[in-house]
CSV table of C-alpha atoms in Angstrom, one decimal:
chain,number,residue,atom,x,y,z
A,1250,MET,CA,9.3,-19.8,24.6
A,1251,VAL,CA,10.5,-16.3,22.9
A,1252,ASP,CA,13.9,-14.9,24.3
A,1253,HIS,CA,12.7,-11.2,25.0
A,1254,MET,CA,16.5,-10.1,24.4
A,1255,LEU,CA,15.6,-10.6,20.8
A,1256,VAL,CA,12.4,-8.6,20.4
A,1257,THR,CA,12.5,-5.0,19.9
A,1258,ASN,CA,9.5,-2.8,20.5
A,1259,LYS,CA,8.7,0.2,19.3
A,1260,ARG,CA,6.1,2.2,20.2
A,1261,ILE,CA,4.2,4.5,16.9
A,1262,PHE,CA,2.3,7.4,16.9
A,1263,ALA,CA,-0.2,8.6,13.9
A,1264,GLN,CA,-2.7,11.0,12.8
A,1265,ALA,CA,-5.5,10.9,10.6
A,1266,MET,CA,-5.1,13.9,7.5
A,1267,ASP,CA,-8.7,12.9,6.4
A,1268,PRO,CA,-11.5,10.7,7.4
A,1269,ILE,CA,-10.5,7.0,7.8
A,1270,TYR,CA,-12.7,4.1,6.7
A,1271,ILE,CA,-11.6,1.0,6.8
A,1272,GLY,CA,-14.8,-1.0,6.5
A,1273,THR,CA,-16.2,-4.6,8.1
A,1274,GLY,CA,-16.5,-5.5,4.3
A,1275,GLY,CA,-20.5,-5.7,4.5
A,1276,TYR,CA,-23.8,-3.8,4.6
A,1277,ASN,CA,-25.6,-3.4,8.1
A,1278,ILE,CA,-29.1,-2.5,8.7
A,1279,GLY,CA,-29.1,0.6,11.0
A,1280,ARG,CA,-27.5,4.0,11.6
A,1281,VAL,CA,-25.3,3.5,8.6
A,1282,ASP,CA,-24.9,1.1,5.8
A,1283,ASN,CA,-20.9,0.7,5.7
A,1284,THR,CA,-19.6,0.2,9.1
A,1285,ILE,CA,-16.5,0.5,10.4
A,1286,VAL,CA,-14.1,-2.1,12.1
A,1287,ARG,CA,-14.2,-1.8,15.9
A,1288,ASP,CA,-12.2,-3.5,19.0
A,1289,PRO,CA,-14.9,-5.6,20.3
A,1290,ILE,CA,-13.8,-5.6,23.6
A,1291,THR,CA,-14.2,-1.6,23.7
A,1292,ASN,CA,-16.1,-0.8,20.7
A,1293,LEU,CA,-13.9,1.9,19.8
A,1294,PRO,CA,-12.9,2.0,16.1
A,1295,LYS,CA,-9.5,1.0,15.4
A,1296,ILE,CA,-6.9,0.6,12.0
A,1297,PRO,CA,-6.2,-3.2,11.9
A,1298,GLY,CA,-2.5,-4.4,12.4
A,1299,SER,CA,-3.1,-6.9,9.1
A,1300,THR,CA,-4.3,-3.6,6.9
A,1301,LEU,CA,-1.2,-1.5,8.6
A,1302,ALA,CA,1.2,-4.3,7.6
A,1303,GLY,CA,-0.5,-5.3,4.3
A,1304,THR,CA,0.1,-1.2,3.3
A,1305,TRP,CA,3.4,-0.7,4.5
A,1306,ARG,CA,4.6,-3.9,2.6
A,1307,TYR,CA,3.6,-2.3,-0.6
A,1308,TYR,CA,5.1,1.2,0.7
A,1309,SER,CA,8.4,-0.7,1.1
A,1310,ALA,CA,8.4,-2.4,-1.8
A,1311,LEU,CA,7.4,0.7,-3.8
A,1312,GLU,CA,10.2,2.7,-2.1
A,1313,LEU,CA,12.8,-0.1,-2.6
A,1314,VAL,CA,12.0,-0.6,-6.6
A,1315,SER,CA,12.1,2.9,-7.2
A,1316,ARG,CA,15.3,3.5,-5.8
A,1317,VAL,CA,17.7,0.4,-7.2
A,1318,LYS,CA,15.7,-0.8,-10.0
A,1319,ASP,CA,18.4,1.1,-12.7
A,1320,TYR,CA,21.1,-0.8,-10.6
A,1321,GLN,CA,19.8,-3.9,-10.7
A,1322,PRO,CA,21.8,-6.9,-12.8
A,1323,SER,CA,19.7,-9.1,-14.9
A,1324,PHE,CA,18.9,-12.4,-14.3
A,1325,LYS,CA,20.9,-13.6,-16.8
A,1326,ASP,CA,24.0,-12.4,-15.7
A,1327,ILE,CA,23.6,-13.6,-12.1
A,1328,LYS,CA,22.8,-17.1,-12.9
A,1329,SER,CA,26.1,-17.0,-14.8
A,1330,ILE,CA,28.1,-16.3,-11.8
A,1331,ASN,CA,29.7,-19.7,-10.0
A,1332,GLY,CA,27.9,-20.3,-6.9
A,1333,GLU,CA,26.2,-23.4,-5.5
A,1334,ASN,CA,22.8,-21.8,-5.3
A,1335,PHE,CA,21.0,-18.7,-6.6
A,1336,SER,CA,21.8,-17.3,-3.0
A,1337,SER,CA,25.3,-17.4,-3.1
A,1338,LYS,CA,25.4,-16.1,-6.8
A,1339,LEU,CA,23.5,-12.9,-5.6
A,1340,LYS,CA,26.1,-12.4,-2.7
A,1341,ASN,CA,28.6,-12.0,-5.2
A,1342,ALA,CA,26.4,-10.1,-7.9
A,1343,LYS,CA,27.7,-6.9,-8.8
A,1344,TRP,CA,25.5,-3.7,-8.8
A,1345,LYS,CA,25.4,-1.8,-12.0
A,1346,ASN,CA,26.2,2.3,-13.0
A,1347,ASP,CA,27.9,3.0,-10.1
A,1348,PHE,CA,25.9,2.2,-7.5
A,1349,PRO,CA,25.5,5.3,-4.9
A,1350,PHE,CA,24.0,3.7,-1.7
A,1351,GLY,CA,27.0,2.4,0.6
A,1352,GLU,CA,27.2,-0.7,2.8
A,1353,HIS,CA,24.7,1.3,5.5
A,1354,ASP,CA,21.9,2.0,3.7
A,1355,TRP,CA,19.2,-0.6,3.9
A,1356,LYS,CA,19.1,0.0,0.0
A,1357,SER,CA,22.1,-1.9,-0.5
A,1358,TYR,CA,21.1,-5.4,1.3
A,1359,PRO,CA,22.6,-8.0,-1.2
A,1360,GLY,CA,18.9,-9.7,-1.8
A,1361,ASN,CA,17.7,-6.3,-3.0
A,1362,LYS,CA,19.2,-6.9,-6.5
A,1363,VAL,CA,16.1,-9.0,-7.5
A,1364,ALA,CA,13.5,-7.3,-5.6
A,1365,ARG,CA,10.5,-6.6,-8.1
A,1366,ILE,CA,7.3,-4.9,-7.2
A,1367,LYS,CA,5.7,-7.9,-6.9
A,1368,CYS,CA,7.3,-8.6,-3.5
A,1369,ALA,CA,4.6,-6.4,-2.4
A,1370,GLY,CA,1.0,-8.2,-2.4
A,1371,GLN,CA,-0.3,-11.7,-2.7
A,1372,ASP,CA,2.6,-14.1,-4.2
A,1373,ASP,CA,1.1,-15.2,-7.6
A,1374,LEU,CA,3.3,-17.8,-8.3
A,1375,PRO,CA,4.0,-19.3,-4.5
A,1376,ASN,CA,4.7,-22.8,-6.2
A,1377,LYS,CA,7.7,-21.9,-7.7
A,1378,SER,CA,11.2,-22.6,-6.0
A,1379,ILE,CA,12.9,-19.7,-4.7
A,1380,ASP,CA,16.0,-20.6,-6.8
A,1381,ASP,CA,14.1,-20.9,-10.2
A,1382,ILE,CA,12.6,-17.1,-9.6
A,1383,GLU,CA,12.7,-15.1,-12.6
A,1384,GLU,CA,11.6,-11.6,-13.3
A,1385,GLU,CA,7.9,-12.1,-14.1
A,1386,THR,CA,7.5,-14.3,-10.8
A,1387,GLY,CA,5.8,-13.2,-7.5
A,1388,HIS,CA,7.6,-12.4,-4.2
A,1389,CYS,CA,11.6,-12.8,-5.0
A,1390,GLY,CA,12.1,-14.2,-1.3
A,1391,HIS,CA,15.5,-12.8,-0.9
A,1392,CYS,CA,15.0,-9.1,-0.8
A,1393,ILE,CA,14.3,-7.1,2.6
A,1394,VAL,CA,11.0,-6.6,1.9
A,1395,CYS,CA,10.3,-10.8,1.5
A,1396,LYS,CA,12.1,-11.2,4.4
A,1397,SER,CA,10.8,-8.1,7.1
A,1398,PHE,CA,7.2,-9.2,5.8
A,1399,GLY,CA,7.3,-12.9,5.1
A,1400,PHE,CA,7.0,-14.9,1.8
A,1401,SER,CA,6.3,-18.6,1.0
A,1402,LYS,CA,7.8,-20.6,-2.2
A,1403,LYS,CA,7.5,-23.9,-3.2
A,1404,ASP,CA,10.6,-24.9,-1.4
A,1405,ILE,CA,10.9,-22.6,1.4
A,1406,SER,CA,8.7,-20.1,3.7
A,1407,MET,CA,9.7,-17.7,6.0
A,1408,GLN,CA,7.5,-15.8,8.5
A,1409,GLY,CA,8.1,-12.0,8.8
A,1410,LEU,CA,10.4,-10.3,11.2
A,1411,VAL,CA,8.3,-7.4,11.6
A,1412,PHE,CA,4.9,-7.4,13.6
A,1413,PHE,CA,1.9,-4.7,13.9
A,1414,SER,CA,-0.5,-4.1,16.2
A,1415,ASP,CA,-3.7,-2.8,15.6
A,1416,LEU,CA,-3.7,1.2,15.9
A,1417,LYS,CA,-6.0,2.3,18.6
A,1418,ILE,CA,-7.3,6.0,19.2
A,1419,LEU,CA,-5.7,8.2,21.6
A,1420,LEU,CA,-6.7,11.4,21.2
A,1421,TYR,CA,-10.1,11.5,19.1
A,1422,PRO,CA,-11.6,15.6,18.1
A,1423,VAL,CA,-14.9,16.6,18.9
A,1424,PHE,CA,-16.2,20.1,18.5
A,1425,THR,CA,-17.1,22.1,21.5
A,1426,MET,CA,-18.3,25.5,22.2
A,1427,GLN,CA,-14.9,25.8,23.5
A,1428,GLY,CA,-13.5,24.8,20.0
A,1429,THR,CA,-12.2,21.5,18.7
A,1430,LYS,CA,-11.1,19.7,21.5
A,1431,TRP,CA,-9.4,15.9,21.6
A,1432,ILE,CA,-11.1,13.7,24.3
A,1433,THR,CA,-9.1,10.8,25.8
A,1434,SER,CA,-9.5,8.7,28.7
A,1435,GLU,CA,-6.7,8.2,31.6
A,1436,GLY,CA,-7.0,4.5,30.7
A,1437,LEU,CA,-5.8,4.8,26.7
A,1438,LEU,CA,-3.0,7.6,28.2
A,1439,LYS,CA,-1.8,4.9,30.4
A,1440,GLU,CA,-1.9,2.1,28.0
A,1441,ALA,CA,-0.2,4.3,24.9
A,1442,GLY,CA,2.7,5.5,27.6
A,1443,VAL,CA,2.5,8.9,28.1
A,1444,LEU,CA,0.8,9.3,31.1
A,1445,ASP,CA,3.1,8.3,34.3
A,1446,SER,CA,1.3,8.5,37.4
A,1447,THR,CA,4.0,7.7,39.6
A,1448,LYS,CA,5.7,11.0,38.5
A,1449,GLU,CA,3.7,13.2,40.6
A,1450,ASN,CA,6.5,16.3,40.6
A,1451,ASN,CA,6.7,16.2,36.6
A,1452,VAL,CA,3.8,17.9,36.0
A,1453,ASN,CA,2.7,19.9,32.5
A,1454,LYS,CA,0.0,22.3,32.1
A,1455,LEU,CA,-3.8,21.7,33.2
A,1456,VAL,CA,-5.9,19.9,30.9
A,1457,TYR,CA,-9.9,19.4,30.9
A,1458,TYR,CA,-11.1,16.4,33.4
A,1459,VAL,CA,-14.6,15.7,33.1
A,1460,ILE,CA,-16.4,14.8,36.3
A,1461,THR,CA,-19.6,13.7,37.4
A,1462,ASP,CA,-19.8,15.6,40.8
A,1463,GLU,CA,-21.4,19.3,40.0
A,1464,ASP,CA,-19.8,20.3,43.2
A,1465,ASN,CA,-16.4,21.2,42.4
A,1466,LYS,CA,-16.9,22.0,38.5
A,1467,GLU,CA,-15.0,24.7,37.0
A,1468,GLY,CA,-17.3,25.2,33.8
A,1469,HIS,CA,-19.4,23.1,31.6
A,1470,ILE,CA,-18.2,21.8,28.1
A,1471,ASN,CA,-20.2,20.2,25.2
A,1472,LEU,CA,-18.8,17.3,23.9
A,1473,GLY,CA,-20.8,16.5,20.9
A,1474,TRP,CA,-24.8,16.5,21.9
A,1475,LEU,CA,-23.5,15.2,25.5
A,1476,TYR,CA,-23.0,18.2,28.1
A,1477,PHE,CA,-20.5,17.6,31.3
A,1478,PRO,CA,-19.4,19.6,34.1
A,1479,TYR,CA,-15.6,19.9,34.3
A,1480,LYS,CA,-12.5,21.2,36.1
A,1481,LYS,CA,-9.1,21.4,35.3
A,1482,VAL,CA,-6.3,19.3,37.0
A,1483,GLU,CA,-2.9,19.3,36.5
A,1484,THR,CA,-1.3,15.9,34.8
A,1485,ASN,CA,2.0,14.2,33.9
A,1486,ILE,CA,0.8,13.8,30.0
A,1487,ASP,CA,4.2,13.7,27.7
A,1488,LEU,CA,3.0,14.5,24.3
A,1489,SER,CA,6.8,15.0,23.3
A,1490,LEU,CA,6.4,11.6,20.8
A,1491,LEU,CA,3.6,13.2,19.0
A,1492,GLU,CA,5.6,15.9,17.8
A,1493,GLY,CA,3.6,18.6,18.3
A,1494,ALA,CA,0.3,17.3,16.8
A,1495,ILE,CA,-1.6,19.0,19.1
A,1496,SER,CA,-1.2,21.0,22.7
A,1497,LEU,CA,-1.9,19.7,26.3
A,1498,SER,CA,-4.5,23.0,26.9
A,1499,ASP,CA,-6.7,20.8,24.2
A,1500,ILE,CA,-7.0,17.6,25.8
A,1501,VAL,CA,-10.0,16.9,27.6
A,1502,ILE,CA,-10.0,13.4,30.2
A,1503,VAL,CA,-13.3,11.8,30.0
A,1504,PRO,CA,-14.3,8.9,32.3
A,1505,GLU,CA,-13.8,5.4,31.3
A,1506,HIS,CA,-17.3,4.6,30.5
A,1507,LEU,CA,-17.9,7.1,28.5
A,1508,ILE,CA,-15.4,7.2,25.9
A,1509,SER,CA,-16.9,4.7,24.1
A,1510,GLN,CA,-19.9,6.8,23.7
A,1511,ILE,CA,-18.6,9.7,23.0
A,1512,ILE,CA,-16.3,8.7,20.2
A,1513,ASN,CA,-19.1,6.5,18.5
A,1514,SER,CA,-21.5,9.4,18.9
A,1515,ASN,CA,-18.9,11.9,16.8
A,1516,LEU,CA,-18.0,9.7,14.0
A,1517,GLU,CA,-18.2,11.5,10.5
A,1518,VAL,CA,-21.0,10.1,8.4
A,1519,ARG,CA,-21.1,10.5,4.9
A,1520,THR,CA,-23.8,10.1,2.8
A,1521,SER,CA,-23.1,8.9,-1.3
A,1522,VAL,CA,-25.4,8.3,-4.2
A,1523,SER,CA,-23.9,6.7,-7.7
A,1524,ILE,CA,-24.9,9.0,-10.8
A,1525,ASN,CA,-26.5,7.5,-13.8
A,1526,PRO,CA,-24.1,8.6,-17.0
A,1527,ILE,CA,-27.1,9.1,-19.2
A,1528,THR,CA,-29.2,11.4,-17.2
A,1529,GLY,CA,-26.7,12.9,-14.9
A,1530,ALA,CA,-29.1,12.1,-11.9
A,1531,ALA,CA,-28.9,10.0,-9.0
A,1532,LYS,CA,-29.4,6.6,-9.6
A,1533,GLU,CA,-32.7,5.4,-8.0
A,1534,GLY,CA,-31.3,3.2,-4.8
A,1535,ALA,CA,-28.0,3.8,-5.3
A,1536,LEU,CA,-27.8,6.0,-1.9
A,1537,PHE,CA,-25.9,5.0,0.6
A,1538,THR,CA,-24.4,6.2,4.1
A,1539,SER,CA,-20.9,5.3,5.3
A,1540,GLU,CA,-19.0,6.2,8.7
A,1541,ALA,CA,-15.3,7.2,9.2
A,1542,ILE,CA,-12.7,8.2,11.9
A,1543,PRO,CA,-12.4,11.7,11.5
A,1544,ARG,CA,-9.6,13.7,10.5
A,1545,GLY,CA,-7.0,15.0,13.3
A,1546,THR,CA,-7.4,11.2,15.2
A,1547,ILE,CA,-4.1,10.3,16.7
A,1548,PHE,CA,-3.3,6.9,17.0
A,1549,TYR,CA,-1.2,4.7,18.8
A,1550,GLY,CA,0.7,1.5,18.1
A,1551,GLU,CA,3.4,-1.2,18.3
A,1552,ILE,CA,5.7,-2.3,15.6
A,1553,ARG,CA,7.9,-5.6,17.1
A,1554,PHE,CA,11.0,-6.9,15.7
A,1555,PHE,CA,12.0,-10.4,15.9
A,1556,ASP,CA,15.7,-11.0,15.5
A,1557,ARG,CA,16.0,-14.5,14.0
A,1558,SER,CA,20.0,-14.0,13.0
A,1559,LYS,CA,21.3,-16.1,15.0
A,1560,LEU,CA,19.1,-19.1,13.3
A,1561,ILE,CA,18.7,-18.1,9.9
A,1562,GLU,CA,21.6,-16.6,7.8
A,1563,ASP,CA,21.4,-13.3,5.6
A,1564,LEU,CA,18.6,-11.9,7.2
A,1565,PRO,CA,18.5,-8.0,7.3
A,1566,SER,CA,20.0,-6.3,10.3
A,1567,LYS,CA,17.2,-4.6,12.6
A,1568,GLU,CA,18.5,-0.9,11.6
A,1569,PHE,CA,18.0,-2.2,8.0
A,1570,VAL,CA,14.4,-2.8,8.6
A,1571,PHE,CA,13.7,0.3,10.6
A,1572,LYS,CA,15.4,2.3,8.4
A,1573,MET,CA,13.4,0.8,5.5
A,1574,LEU,CA,9.9,1.5,6.9
A,1575,GLU,CA,11.3,4.9,8.1
A,1576,ASP,CA,11.6,5.9,4.6
A,1577,SER,CA,8.4,4.3,3.4
A,1578,LYS,CA,6.2,5.6,5.5
A,1579,LYS,CA,5.9,8.9,3.4
A,1580,TYR,CA,3.4,7.2,1.2
A,1581,TYR,CA,1.1,7.5,4.0
A,1582,GLU,CA,0.6,10.8,3.3
A,1583,THR,CA,0.0,10.6,-0.1
A,1584,LEU,CA,-1.8,7.1,-1.1
A,1585,GLY,CA,-3.4,6.7,2.5
A,1586,VAL,CA,-4.8,3.6,4.0
A,1587,GLY,CA,-8.1,2.0,4.2
A,1588,GLY,CA,-10.9,2.4,1.5
A,1589,MET,CA,-12.5,5.6,-0.5
A,1590,THR,CA,-9.1,7.1,-0.6
A,1591,THR,CA,-10.0,8.0,-4.4
A,1592,ARG,CA,-12.6,10.3,-2.5
A,1593,GLY,CA,-11.4,12.2,0.1
A,1594,PHE,CA,-10.3,9.7,2.8
A,1595,GLY,CA,-7.7,7.5,4.2
A,1596,ARG,CA,-4.5,10.0,4.1
A,1597,MET,CA,-2.4,9.5,7.8
A,1598,LYS,CA,0.9,10.7,9.1
A,1599,VAL,CA,3.0,8.5,11.2
A,1600,LEU,CA,4.2,11.0,13.6
A,1601,THR,CA,6.9,8.7,15.1
A,1602,LYS,CA,10.8,8.5,13.6
A,1603,LEU,CA,11.3,4.8,13.6
A,1604,ASN,CA,15.2,4.9,12.4
A,1605,LYS,CA,16.3,5.9,15.3
A,1606,SER,CA,15.3,5.8,19.5
A,1607,ASN,CA,12.1,7.9,20.1
A,1608,GLY,CA,12.2,7.2,24.1
A,1609,GLY,CA,8.9,4.9,22.9
A,1610,ASP,CA,11.7,1.9,22.7
A,1611,SER,CA,11.4,-1.2,24.9
A,1612,ASN,CA,14.0,-4.7,24.9
A,1613,GLU,CA,16.7,-2.3,23.1
A,1614,LYS,CA,19.4,-4.8,24.7
A,1615,SER,CA,19.3,-7.0,21.5
């Protein structure tokens, strides 16, 4: 049984800067050809945790290697050092050229002396022993990226220290006759931890609340092609964790049974076609449509860190791992996530500051 004192949960929020396409990997006969991944229970689009873990691993390796590659000792120098195995030699090896990062910087973690860009992605030489690594091998098995996300070599395998949940939709932009509004539901707000119904005195600004009873209406609002009566209500929504991404006055709370229909009716659908390079015209039969989560959508999810330092020696600390994630999250704003990133899709901004307590942490006693 897992000791929960050893697990740190950090809630994260992110906002789409471009339409985001995470495809299901096939063609479907229906409204669009290329459909996106959905939660099978709620039918709401999502960004799978596996997608988040894979891209963040690559971005962490990219950030690490770009910072330390000029200061890493050679494999020949490391192997010439006295020691029982490669790990002990690695701890005694010295950085080159006045290494600029102090001992409290995650980039100074001893295993990073052999980190390579191949520590991201799939290991191309999993049958190589961890003590026989060379520059051209796959995962090194020593750096903070390999130990945080996991690796598997011939003689040793290790599960990662960080776990990523799916990123679910919290606030979804819909154009209305009153401008762009972000729809959500009470269930989503509570699950994301931004609505506390027990604190009745902690009242913020009024938000739109879609009702089905015409008697208490204050007006009507269109959400896509649907037209609803609404009233404005006081809420305890706390948007401080969203770093000012949207205003409370732009939130529309809709009933739970309508949220999936409204979101799926307002997805971005883009039509594309392949161009014949000889004629410059569209290729026959090459027309296809794709759906995507629109720009401005706000997601919520969770990163869990499992501290196994009492079981395994020389693991990076929780602080080092979250600082690594914080320093590498910037790549989501340029390289993005998901498919069709070369066609204007995929950029995303991680709103949460991961290198410090942000009010979304739990089990911080470890």
